[in-house]
PDB file of C-alpha atoms in Angstrom:
ATOM      1  CA  UNK A  79     -12.221  -4.726 -12.368  1.00 61.00           C
ATOM      2  CA  UNK A  80     -13.057  -7.940 -13.381  1.00 52.00           C
ATOM      3  CA  UNK A  81     -16.156  -9.852 -12.519  1.00 55.00           C
ATOM      4  CA  UNK A  82     -15.834 -11.373  -9.017  1.00 53.00           C
ATOM      5  CA  UNK A  83     -18.435 -14.399 -10.024  1.00 52.00           C
ATOM      6  CA  UNK A  84     -16.425 -15.680 -12.664  1.00 58.00           C
ATOM      7  CA  UNK A  85     -12.940 -14.969 -11.755  1.00 82.00           C
ATOM      8  CA  UNK A  86     -10.286 -16.691  -9.068  1.00 91.00           C
ATOM      9  CA  UNK A  87      -9.234 -13.255  -6.697  1.00 98.00           C
ATOM     10  CA  UNK A  88      -5.472 -12.393  -7.418  1.00 98.00           C
ATOM     11  CA  UNK A  89      -5.251 -12.007  -3.486  1.00 99.00           C
ATOM     12  CA  UNK A  90      -7.734 -13.492  -0.740  1.00 99.00           C
ATOM     13  CA  UNK A  91      -7.007 -13.981   2.671  1.00 98.00           C
ATOM     14  CA  UNK A  92      -9.519 -16.099   4.498  1.00 98.00           C
ATOM     15  CA  UNK A  93      -9.733 -16.181   8.315  1.00 98.00           C
ATOM     16  CA  UNK A  94      -6.148 -14.671   8.965  1.00 98.00           C
ATOM     17  CA  UNK A  95      -4.837 -15.132  12.365  1.00 98.00           C
ATOM     18  CA  UNK A  96      -1.396 -13.551  12.784  1.00 98.00           C
ATOM     19  CA  UNK A  97       0.761 -11.748  15.477  1.00 96.00           C
ATOM     20  CA  UNK A  98       3.935 -10.857  16.550  1.00 95.00           C
ATOM     21  CA  UNK A  99       4.465 -12.105  19.939  1.00 94.00           C
ATOM     22  CA  UNK A 100       3.691 -15.981  21.373  1.00 92.00           C
ATOM     23  CA  UNK A 101       0.356 -16.382  22.166  1.00 90.00           C
ATOM     24  CA  UNK A 102      -0.607 -12.308  21.329  1.00 95.00           C
ATOM     25  CA  UNK A 103      -2.627 -12.467  17.940  1.00 97.00           C
ATOM     26  CA  UNK A 104      -3.185  -9.111  16.012  1.00 98.00           C
ATOM     27  CA  UNK A 105      -4.866 -10.498  13.288  1.00 98.00           C
ATOM     28  CA  UNK A 106      -8.407 -12.726  14.563  1.00 97.00           C
ATOM     29  CA  UNK A 107      -9.822 -13.991  11.437  1.00 98.00           C
ATOM     30  CA  UNK A 108      -9.301 -11.514   8.970  1.00 98.00           C
ATOM     31  CA  UNK A 109     -10.698 -12.055   5.724  1.00 98.00           C
ATOM     32  CA  UNK A 110     -10.300  -9.863   2.336  1.00 98.00           C
ATOM     33  CA  UNK A 111     -10.982 -10.588  -0.904  1.00 98.00           C
ATOM     34  CA  UNK A 112      -9.194  -8.370  -3.933  1.00 99.00           C
ATOM     35  CA  UNK A 113     -10.025  -8.869  -7.758  1.00 98.00           C
ATOM     36  CA  UNK A 114      -7.674  -8.226 -10.735  1.00 98.00           C
ATOM     37  CA  UNK A 115      -7.724  -4.396 -11.277  1.00 98.00           C
ATOM     38  CA  UNK A 116      -9.324  -3.735  -7.700  1.00 98.00           C
ATOM     39  CA  UNK A 117      -8.387  -1.187  -5.576  1.00 99.00           C
ATOM     40  CA  UNK A 118      -8.961  -2.050  -2.204  1.00 99.00           C
ATOM     41  CA  UNK A 119      -8.787   0.428   1.075  1.00 98.00           C
ATOM     42  CA  UNK A 120      -8.344  -1.078   4.032  1.00 98.00           C
ATOM     43  CA  UNK A 121      -8.865   1.705   7.203  1.00 97.00           C
ATOM     44  CA  UNK A 122      -9.920   1.433  11.021  1.00 94.00           C
ATOM     45  CA  UNK A 123      -8.859   2.513  14.440  1.00 93.00           C
ATOM     46  CA  UNK A 124      -5.250   2.620  15.254  1.00 91.00           C
ATOM     47  CA  UNK A 125      -4.082  -1.130  16.524  1.00 93.00           C
ATOM     48  CA  UNK A 126      -6.933  -2.816  14.292  1.00 95.00           C
ATOM     49  CA  UNK A 127      -4.442  -5.110  12.733  1.00 97.00           C
ATOM     50  CA  UNK A 128      -4.413  -2.484   9.540  1.00 97.00           C
ATOM     51  CA  UNK A 129      -0.348  -2.814   8.728  1.00 97.00           C
ATOM     52  CA  UNK A 130       0.048  -6.216  10.176  1.00 98.00           C
ATOM     53  CA  UNK A 131      -2.441  -7.443   7.754  1.00 98.00           C
ATOM     54  CA  UNK A 132      -0.501  -6.417   4.948  1.00 98.00           C
ATOM     55  CA  UNK A 133       2.759  -7.910   6.652  1.00 97.00           C
ATOM     56  CA  UNK A 134       1.839 -11.047   7.249  1.00 98.00           C
ATOM     57  CA  UNK A 135       0.605 -10.989   3.056  1.00 98.00           C
ATOM     58  CA  UNK A 136       4.224 -10.105   2.778  1.00 98.00           C
ATOM     59  CA  UNK A 137       5.737 -12.854   5.177  1.00 96.00           C
ATOM     60  CA  UNK A 138       6.899 -10.583   7.890  1.00 96.00           C
ATOM     61  CA  UNK A 139       4.230 -11.427  10.573  1.00 96.00           C
ATOM     62  CA  UNK A 140       3.843 -14.944  11.780  1.00 94.00           C
ATOM     63  CA  UNK A 141       1.218 -16.262  10.464  1.00 97.00           C
ATOM     64  CA  UNK A 142      -0.877 -18.846  12.677  1.00 97.00           C
ATOM     65  CA  UNK A 143      -4.351 -20.136  11.104  1.00 98.00           C
ATOM     66  CA  UNK A 144      -6.204 -18.711   8.559  1.00 98.00           C
ATOM     67  CA  UNK A 145      -5.207 -19.207   4.311  1.00 98.00           C
ATOM     68  CA  UNK A 146      -3.549 -16.436   2.320  1.00 99.00           C
ATOM     69  CA  UNK A 147      -4.023 -17.212  -1.477  1.00 98.00           C
ATOM     70  CA  UNK A 148      -2.580 -15.763  -4.528  1.00 98.00           C
ATOM     71  CA  UNK A 149      -4.369 -16.253  -7.935  1.00 98.00           C
ATOM     72  CA  UNK A 150      -5.419 -19.075  -5.575  1.00 97.00           C
ATOM     73  CA  UNK A 151      -1.992 -20.627  -4.404  1.00 98.00           C
ATOM     74  CA  UNK A 152      -1.591 -20.930  -1.181  1.00 98.00           C
ATOM     75  CA  UNK A 153       1.683 -18.758   0.347  1.00 98.00           C
ATOM     76  CA  UNK A 154       1.622 -18.565   4.072  1.00 96.00           C
ATOM     77  CA  UNK A 155       4.474 -18.915   5.311  1.00 90.00           C
ATOM     78  CA  UNK A 156       6.708 -18.210   2.047  1.00 96.00           C
ATOM     79  CA  UNK A 157       9.694 -15.230   2.905  1.00 94.00           C
ATOM     80  CA  UNK A 158       9.321 -12.055   1.069  1.00 94.00           C
ATOM     81  CA  UNK A 159      12.172 -12.630  -1.690  1.00 92.00           C
ATOM     82  CA  UNK A 160       9.609 -16.019  -2.906  1.00 95.00           C
ATOM     83  CA  UNK A 161       6.861 -13.384  -2.933  1.00 96.00           C
ATOM     84  CA  UNK A 162       8.135 -11.035  -4.689  1.00 94.00           C
ATOM     85  CA  UNK A 163       9.379 -13.827  -7.663  1.00 93.00           C
ATOM     86  CA  UNK A 164       5.639 -14.437  -7.218  1.00 96.00           C
ATOM     87  CA  UNK A 165       4.584 -11.161  -7.849  1.00 96.00           C
ATOM     88  CA  UNK A 166       3.645  -9.509  -4.293  1.00 98.00           C
ATOM     89  CA  UNK A 167       5.119  -5.972  -4.232  1.00 97.00           C
ATOM     90  CA  UNK A 168       4.972  -3.810  -1.079  1.00 97.00           C
ATOM     91  CA  UNK A 169       5.724  -0.060  -0.047  1.00 97.00           C
ATOM     92  CA  UNK A 170       6.462  -0.128   3.686  1.00 95.00           C
ATOM     93  CA  UNK A 171       5.303   3.240   5.429  1.00 90.00           C
ATOM     94  CA  UNK A 172       9.196   3.875   6.581  1.00 87.00           C
ATOM     95  CA  UNK A 173      12.170   3.100   5.332  1.00 86.00           C
ATOM     96  CA  UNK A 174      10.783   2.302   2.007  1.00 92.00           C
ATOM     97  CA  UNK A 175      13.896   4.044  -0.058  1.00 96.00           C
ATOM     98  CA  UNK A 176      17.401   3.676   0.497  1.00 96.00           C
ATOM     99  CA  UNK A 177      18.991   6.775   1.115  1.00 96.00           C
ATOM    100  CA  UNK A 178      22.845   6.214   0.241  1.00 97.00           C
ATOM    101  CA  UNK A 179      21.786   5.376  -3.619  1.00 98.00           C
ATOM    102  CA  UNK A 180      20.486   7.281  -6.452  1.00 98.00           C
ATOM    103  CA  UNK A 181      16.802   7.638  -7.565  1.00 97.00           C
ATOM    104  CA  UNK A 182      18.018   5.290 -10.817  1.00 97.00           C
ATOM    105  CA  UNK A 183      19.875   2.782  -8.653  1.00 97.00           C
ATOM    106  CA  UNK A 184      16.722   2.596  -6.138  1.00 97.00           C
ATOM    107  CA  UNK A 185      14.589   1.541  -9.199  1.00 97.00           C
ATOM    108  CA  UNK A 186      17.481  -1.037 -10.573  1.00 96.00           C
ATOM    109  CA  UNK A 187      16.638  -2.773  -6.864  1.00 94.00           C
ATOM    110  CA  UNK A 188      13.337  -3.321  -7.798  1.00 93.00           C
ATOM    111  CA  UNK A 189      14.517  -5.567 -10.528  1.00 93.00           C
ATOM    112  CA  UNK A 190      17.449  -7.357  -9.198  1.00 87.00           C
ATOM    113  CA  UNK A 191      15.842 -10.980 -10.260  1.00 84.00           C
ATOM    114  CA  UNK A 192      15.086  -9.651 -13.737  1.00 88.00           C
ATOM    115  CA  UNK A 193      17.776  -6.883 -14.618  1.00 90.00           C
ATOM    116  CA  UNK A 194      17.173  -7.021 -18.423  1.00 89.00           C
ATOM    117  CA  UNK A 195      13.508  -5.607 -17.842  1.00 92.00           C
ATOM    118  CA  UNK A 196      15.177  -2.795 -16.408  1.00 94.00           C
ATOM    119  CA  UNK A 197      14.728  -0.343 -19.421  1.00 93.00           C
ATOM    120  CA  UNK A 198      11.141  -1.391 -20.218  1.00 94.00           C
ATOM    121  CA  UNK A 199      10.226  -0.928 -16.760  1.00 95.00           C
ATOM    122  CA  UNK A 200      11.923   2.138 -16.528  1.00 95.00           C
ATOM    123  CA  UNK A 201      10.015   3.699 -18.950  1.00 95.00           C
ATOM    124  CA  UNK A 202       6.326   2.605 -17.923  1.00 95.00           C
ATOM    125  CA  UNK A 203       7.644   4.311 -14.065  1.00 96.00           C
ATOM    126  CA  UNK A 204       8.790   7.595 -16.016  1.00 96.00           C
ATOM    127  CA  UNK A 205       5.605   7.677 -17.333  1.00 95.00           C
ATOM    128  CA  UNK A 206       3.755   7.645 -14.156  1.00 95.00           C
ATOM    129  CA  UNK A 207       6.720   9.987 -11.967  1.00 95.00           C
ATOM    130  CA  UNK A 208       7.964  12.107 -15.010  1.00 95.00           C
ATOM    131  CA  UNK A 209       9.567  14.418 -12.341  1.00 93.00           C
ATOM    132  CA  UNK A 210      12.034  11.522 -10.884  1.00 93.00           C
ATOM    133  CA  UNK A 211      13.449  11.395 -14.291  1.00 92.00           C
ATOM    134  CA  UNK A 212      15.528  14.590 -14.675  1.00 92.00           C
ATOM    135  CA  UNK A 213      16.503  13.794 -11.368  1.00 94.00           C
ATOM    136  CA  UNK A 214      17.595  10.088 -11.247  1.00 95.00           C
ATOM    137  CA  UNK A 215      20.883  10.516 -10.672  1.00 97.00           C
ATOM    138  CA  UNK A 216      19.862  12.534  -7.073  1.00 97.00           C
ATOM    139  CA  UNK A 217      20.058  10.351  -3.885  1.00 97.00           C
ATOM    140  CA  UNK A 218      17.216   9.419  -2.529  1.00 97.00           C
ATOM    141  CA  UNK A 219      18.078  10.570   1.057  1.00 95.00           C
ATOM    142  CA  UNK A 220      18.027  14.179  -0.627  1.00 96.00           C
ATOM    143  CA  UNK A 221      14.284  13.834  -1.558  1.00 95.00           C
ATOM    144  CA  UNK A 222      10.859  15.185   0.550  1.00 92.00           C
ATOM    145  CA  UNK A 223       8.831  12.614   2.158  1.00 91.00           C
ATOM    146  CA  UNK A 224       6.548  12.654  -0.895  1.00 91.00           C
ATOM    147  CA  UNK A 225       9.303  12.522  -3.610  1.00 93.00           C
ATOM    148  CA  UNK A 226      10.477   9.291  -2.065  1.00 94.00           C
ATOM    149  CA  UNK A 227       7.295   7.927  -1.723  1.00 93.00           C
ATOM    150  CA  UNK A 228       7.250   8.583  -5.447  1.00 95.00           C
ATOM    151  CA  UNK A 229      10.677   6.521  -5.451  1.00 97.00           C
ATOM    152  CA  UNK A 230       9.061   3.511  -3.245  1.00 97.00           C
ATOM    153  CA  UNK A 231       5.772   3.165  -5.144  1.00 97.00           C
ATOM    154  CA  UNK A 232       8.622   3.411  -8.779  1.00 97.00           C
ATOM    155  CA  UNK A 233      10.913   0.728  -7.251  1.00 97.00           C
ATOM    156  CA  UNK A 234       7.779  -1.683  -6.393  1.00 97.00           C
ATOM    157  CA  UNK A 235       6.646  -1.292  -9.880  1.00 97.00           C
ATOM    158  CA  UNK A 236       9.940  -2.103 -11.392  1.00 96.00           C
ATOM    159  CA  UNK A 237       8.723  -5.720 -11.095  1.00 94.00           C
ATOM    160  CA  UNK A 238       5.413  -5.799 -12.803  1.00 94.00           C
ATOM    161  CA  UNK A 239       3.703  -6.821  -9.637  1.00 96.00           C
ATOM    162  CA  UNK A 240       0.354  -9.104  -9.713  1.00 96.00           C
ATOM    163  CA  UNK A 241      -0.811  -6.915  -6.666  1.00 98.00           C
ATOM    164  CA  UNK A 242       0.913  -4.089  -4.883  1.00 99.00           C
ATOM    165  CA  UNK A 243       0.710  -3.450  -1.401  1.00 99.00           C
ATOM    166  CA  UNK A 244       0.797   0.127  -0.021  1.00 98.00           C
ATOM    167  CA  UNK A 245       0.849   0.773   3.683  1.00 98.00           C
ATOM    168  CA  UNK A 246      -0.231   4.050   4.682  1.00 96.00           C
ATOM    169  CA  UNK A 247       1.340   6.154   1.965  1.00 96.00           C
ATOM    170  CA  UNK A 248      -0.252   9.242   2.933  1.00 94.00           C
ATOM    171  CA  UNK A 249       1.807   9.418   6.086  1.00 92.00           C
ATOM    172  CA  UNK A 250       3.644  11.929   7.160  1.00 90.00           C
ATOM    173  CA  UNK A 251       2.396  14.013   4.285  1.00 91.00           C
ATOM    174  CA  UNK A 252       2.016  17.344   3.836  1.00 90.00           C
ATOM    175  CA  UNK A 253      -2.188  17.992   3.051  1.00 91.00           C
ATOM    176  CA  UNK A 254      -1.280  19.115  -0.605  1.00 91.00           C
ATOM    177  CA  UNK A 255       1.341  16.179  -0.821  1.00 91.00           C
ATOM    178  CA  UNK A 256      -1.656  13.636   0.299  1.00 93.00           C
ATOM    179  CA  UNK A 257      -3.637  14.766  -2.253  1.00 93.00           C
ATOM    180  CA  UNK A 258      -0.896  14.448  -4.898  1.00 93.00           C
ATOM    181  CA  UNK A 259      -0.368  10.291  -3.404  1.00 94.00           C
ATOM    182  CA  UNK A 260      -3.822   9.814  -3.447  1.00 96.00           C
ATOM    183  CA  UNK A 261      -4.037  10.886  -7.299  1.00 95.00           C
ATOM    184  CA  UNK A 262      -1.147   8.598  -8.170  1.00 95.00           C
ATOM    185  CA  UNK A 263      -2.601   5.633  -6.330  1.00 97.00           C
ATOM    186  CA  UNK A 264      -5.300   6.107  -8.294  1.00 97.00           C
ATOM    187  CA  UNK A 265      -3.423   6.593 -11.552  1.00 97.00           C
ATOM    188  CA  UNK A 266      -1.500   3.276 -10.802  1.00 97.00           C
ATOM    189  CA  UNK A 267      -4.434   1.450 -10.599  1.00 98.00           C
ATOM    190  CA  UNK A 268      -5.820   2.845 -13.781  1.00 97.00           C
ATOM    191  CA  UNK A 269      -3.110   0.917 -15.715  1.00 96.00           C
ATOM    192  CA  UNK A 270      -5.008  -2.363 -14.463  1.00 96.00           C
ATOM    193  CA  UNK A 271      -2.507  -2.938 -11.107  1.00 97.00           C
ATOM    194  CA  UNK A 272      -4.359  -4.231  -8.426  1.00 99.00           C
ATOM    195  CA  UNK A 273      -3.680  -2.438  -4.851  1.00 99.00           C
ATOM    196  CA  UNK A 274      -4.497  -3.228  -1.111  1.00 99.00           C
ATOM    197  CA  UNK A 275      -3.680  -0.143   0.653  1.00 99.00           C
ATOM    198  CA  UNK A 276      -3.733   0.493   4.570  1.00 98.00           C
ATOM    199  CA  UNK A 277      -4.669   4.294   5.252  1.00 96.00           C
ATOM    200  CA  UNK A 278      -4.837   6.607   7.976  1.00 91.00           C
ATOM    201  CA  UNK A 279      -6.720   9.219   6.005  1.00 93.00           C
ATOM    202  CA  UNK A 280      -9.965   6.922   5.487  1.00 93.00           C
ATOM    203  CA  UNK A 281     -12.302   9.286   3.386  1.00 93.00           C
ATOM    204  CA  UNK A 282      -9.495  10.149   0.899  1.00 95.00           C
ATOM    205  CA  UNK A 283      -8.718   6.178   0.896  1.00 96.00           C
ATOM    206  CA  UNK A 284     -12.604   5.646   0.652  1.00 97.00           C
ATOM    207  CA  UNK A 285     -12.834   8.095  -2.340  1.00 97.00           C
ATOM    208  CA  UNK A 286     -10.777   6.263  -4.645  1.00 98.00           C
ATOM    209  CA  UNK A 287     -11.360   2.546  -3.095  1.00 98.00           C
ATOM    210  CA  UNK A 288     -13.581  -0.133  -5.595  1.00 98.00           C
ATOM    211  CA  UNK A 289     -14.149  -1.771  -2.245  1.00 98.00           C
ATOM    212  CA  UNK A 290     -13.126  -1.242   1.384  1.00 98.00           C
ATOM    213  CA  UNK A 291     -13.229  -2.854   4.435  1.00 98.00           C
ATOM    214  CA  UNK A 292     -13.064  -1.440   8.249  1.00 96.00           C
ATOM    215  CA  UNK A 293     -10.916  -3.646  10.581  1.00 96.00           C
ATOM    216  CA  UNK A 294     -11.589  -3.348  14.073  1.00 95.00           C
ATOM    217  CA  UNK A 295      -9.525  -6.010  16.946  1.00 95.00           C
ATOM    218  CA  UNK A 296      -8.093  -8.195  13.733  1.00 96.00           C
ATOM    219  CA  UNK A 297     -11.196  -8.963  12.036  1.00 96.00           C
ATOM    220  CA  UNK A 298     -12.708  -7.298   8.928  1.00 94.00           C
ATOM    221  CA  UNK A 299     -15.593  -5.440  10.485  1.00 93.00           C
ATOM    222  CA  UNK A 300     -17.520  -3.991   7.631  1.00 94.00           C
ATOM    223  CA  UNK A 301     -17.176  -4.333   3.960  1.00 96.00           C
ATOM    224  CA  UNK A 302     -18.648  -2.251   0.471  1.00 97.00           C
ATOM    225  CA  UNK A 303     -18.007  -0.420  -2.155  1.00 98.00           C
ATOM    226  CA  UNK A 304     -15.800   2.799  -0.772  1.00 96.00           C
ATOM    227  CA  UNK A 305     -19.219   5.084  -1.862  1.00 95.00           C
ATOM    228  CA  UNK A 306     -21.231   2.583   0.436  1.00 96.00           C
ATOM    229  CA  UNK A 307     -18.697   3.198   3.370  1.00 95.00           C
ATOM    230  CA  UNK A 308     -18.493   7.108   2.948  1.00 94.00           C
ATOM    231  CA  UNK A 309     -22.140   6.994   3.392  1.00 93.00           C
ATOM    232  CA  UNK A 310     -22.860   4.797   6.186  1.00 93.00           C
ATOM    233  CA  UNK A 311     -24.149   6.120   8.610  1.00 91.00           C
ATOM    234  CA  UNK A 312     -22.389   3.737  11.418  1.00 89.00           C
ATOM    235  CA  UNK A 313     -19.473   3.981   9.696  1.00 90.00           C
ATOM    236  CA  UNK A 314     -19.263   7.804  10.028  1.00 90.00           C
ATOM    237  CA  UNK A 315     -20.318   7.683  13.747  1.00 87.00           C
ATOM    238  CA  UNK A 316     -17.935   4.967  14.863  1.00 83.00           C
ATOM    239  CA  UNK A 317     -14.938   5.447  12.610  1.00 85.00           C
ATOM    240  CA  UNK A 318     -14.526   8.400  10.304  1.00 84.00           C
ATOM    241  CA  UNK A 319     -15.326  10.847  12.399  1.00 71.00           C
ATOM    242  CA  UNK A 320     -12.645   9.544  14.730  1.00 59.00           C
ATOM    243  CA  UNK A 321     -10.168   8.670  12.239  1.00 53.00           C
ATOM    244  CA  UNK A 322     -10.332  12.222  10.573  1.00 48.00           C
ATOM    245  CA  UNK A 323      -9.352  14.201  13.411  1.00 48.00           C
ATOM    246  CA  UNK A 324      -6.358  11.852  13.593  1.00 49.00           C
ATOM    247  CA  UNK A 325      -5.418  12.587  10.329  1.00 45.00           C
ATOM    248  CA  UNK A 326      -6.277  16.587  10.661  1.00 49.00           C
ATOM    249  CA  UNK A 327      -3.537  16.329  13.965  1.00 52.00           C
ATOM    250  CA  UNK A 328      -1.081  14.484  11.706  1.00 52.00           C
ATOM    251  CA  UNK A 329      -1.220  16.518   8.603  1.00 50.00           C
ATOM    252  CA  UNK A 330      -1.039  19.605  10.317  1.00 54.00           C
ATOM    253  CA  UNK A 331       2.055  18.730  12.277  1.00 56.00           C
ATOM    254  CA  UNK A 332       3.540  17.272   8.747  1.00 52.00           C
ATOM    255  CA  UNK A 333       2.832  20.460   7.492  1.00 54.00           C
ATOM    256  CA  UNK A 334       4.205  22.385   9.937  1.00 53.00           C
ATOM    257  CA  UNK A 335       7.369  20.407   9.300  1.00 51.00           C
ATOM    258  CA  UNK A 336       7.494  20.206   5.602  1.00 48.00           C
ATOM    259  CA  UNK A 337      10.869  21.817   4.086  1.00 45.00           C
ATOM    260  CA  UNK A 338      11.304  22.661   0.524  1.00 44.00           C
ATOM    261  CA  UNK A 339      13.168  19.448  -0.922  1.00 46.00           C
ATOM    262  CA  UNK A 340      16.909  20.103  -2.086  1.00 42.00           C
ATOM    263  CA  UNK A 341      17.653  20.215  -5.650  1.00 43.00           C
ATOM    264  CA  UNK A 342      20.291  18.068  -7.184  1.00 39.00           C
ATOM    265  CA  UNK A 343      23.668  19.453  -7.493  1.00 32.00           C
TER     266      UNK A 343
END
């Protein structure tokens, strides 16, 4: 992490107001800061605006007020393709791979604007996800949920982003796959990649986050280090108990539905 007192944040939102439908705001003055090398966790109840925050940053939601700054430059209103060229990577919760393409072809999509960088970036991604290398010619549609998540994160990392936005990377995964995913996220961050992660699994998110924000009704209600938030009685009472119950139910459902991934032919 970089000393926030002497550096320009990699990503910052100031009093952000955004929404999907005319006259209906989901974000109502949301402010977050991510400095170089930070792993920022975003938690909160359903409907709080967590995913909307990432979509607003990535140009997928109408911004109606406030600012979004990337290295101090205003980027509000820019489209996703332009944001990618500026170094913003996004891994959505759903539909995050091209199922008809192979693993390698999915990764190639990450460098479509600079194909010459494929070899160098592939080596980096392969170091993080070595299990993908031997299966690089397997279609992404045949992978398990956890493996698809690896491909999606790998594709976003192929562009060497300044900041990586992760929208609920553990959603729909079994408890074992969830643990693997959080370990991968922490490892990616250890290479200096700044990460802003929205998560349903609040406790695991806070355990690996340098700093975290609780969103409620479209605003940042609480903020602190991950450790502080884990031990804050008010955060525990108002959020962690309910969130933990929701996650346990979803994880139980995912575990029951888990099937063995199909191997490459």
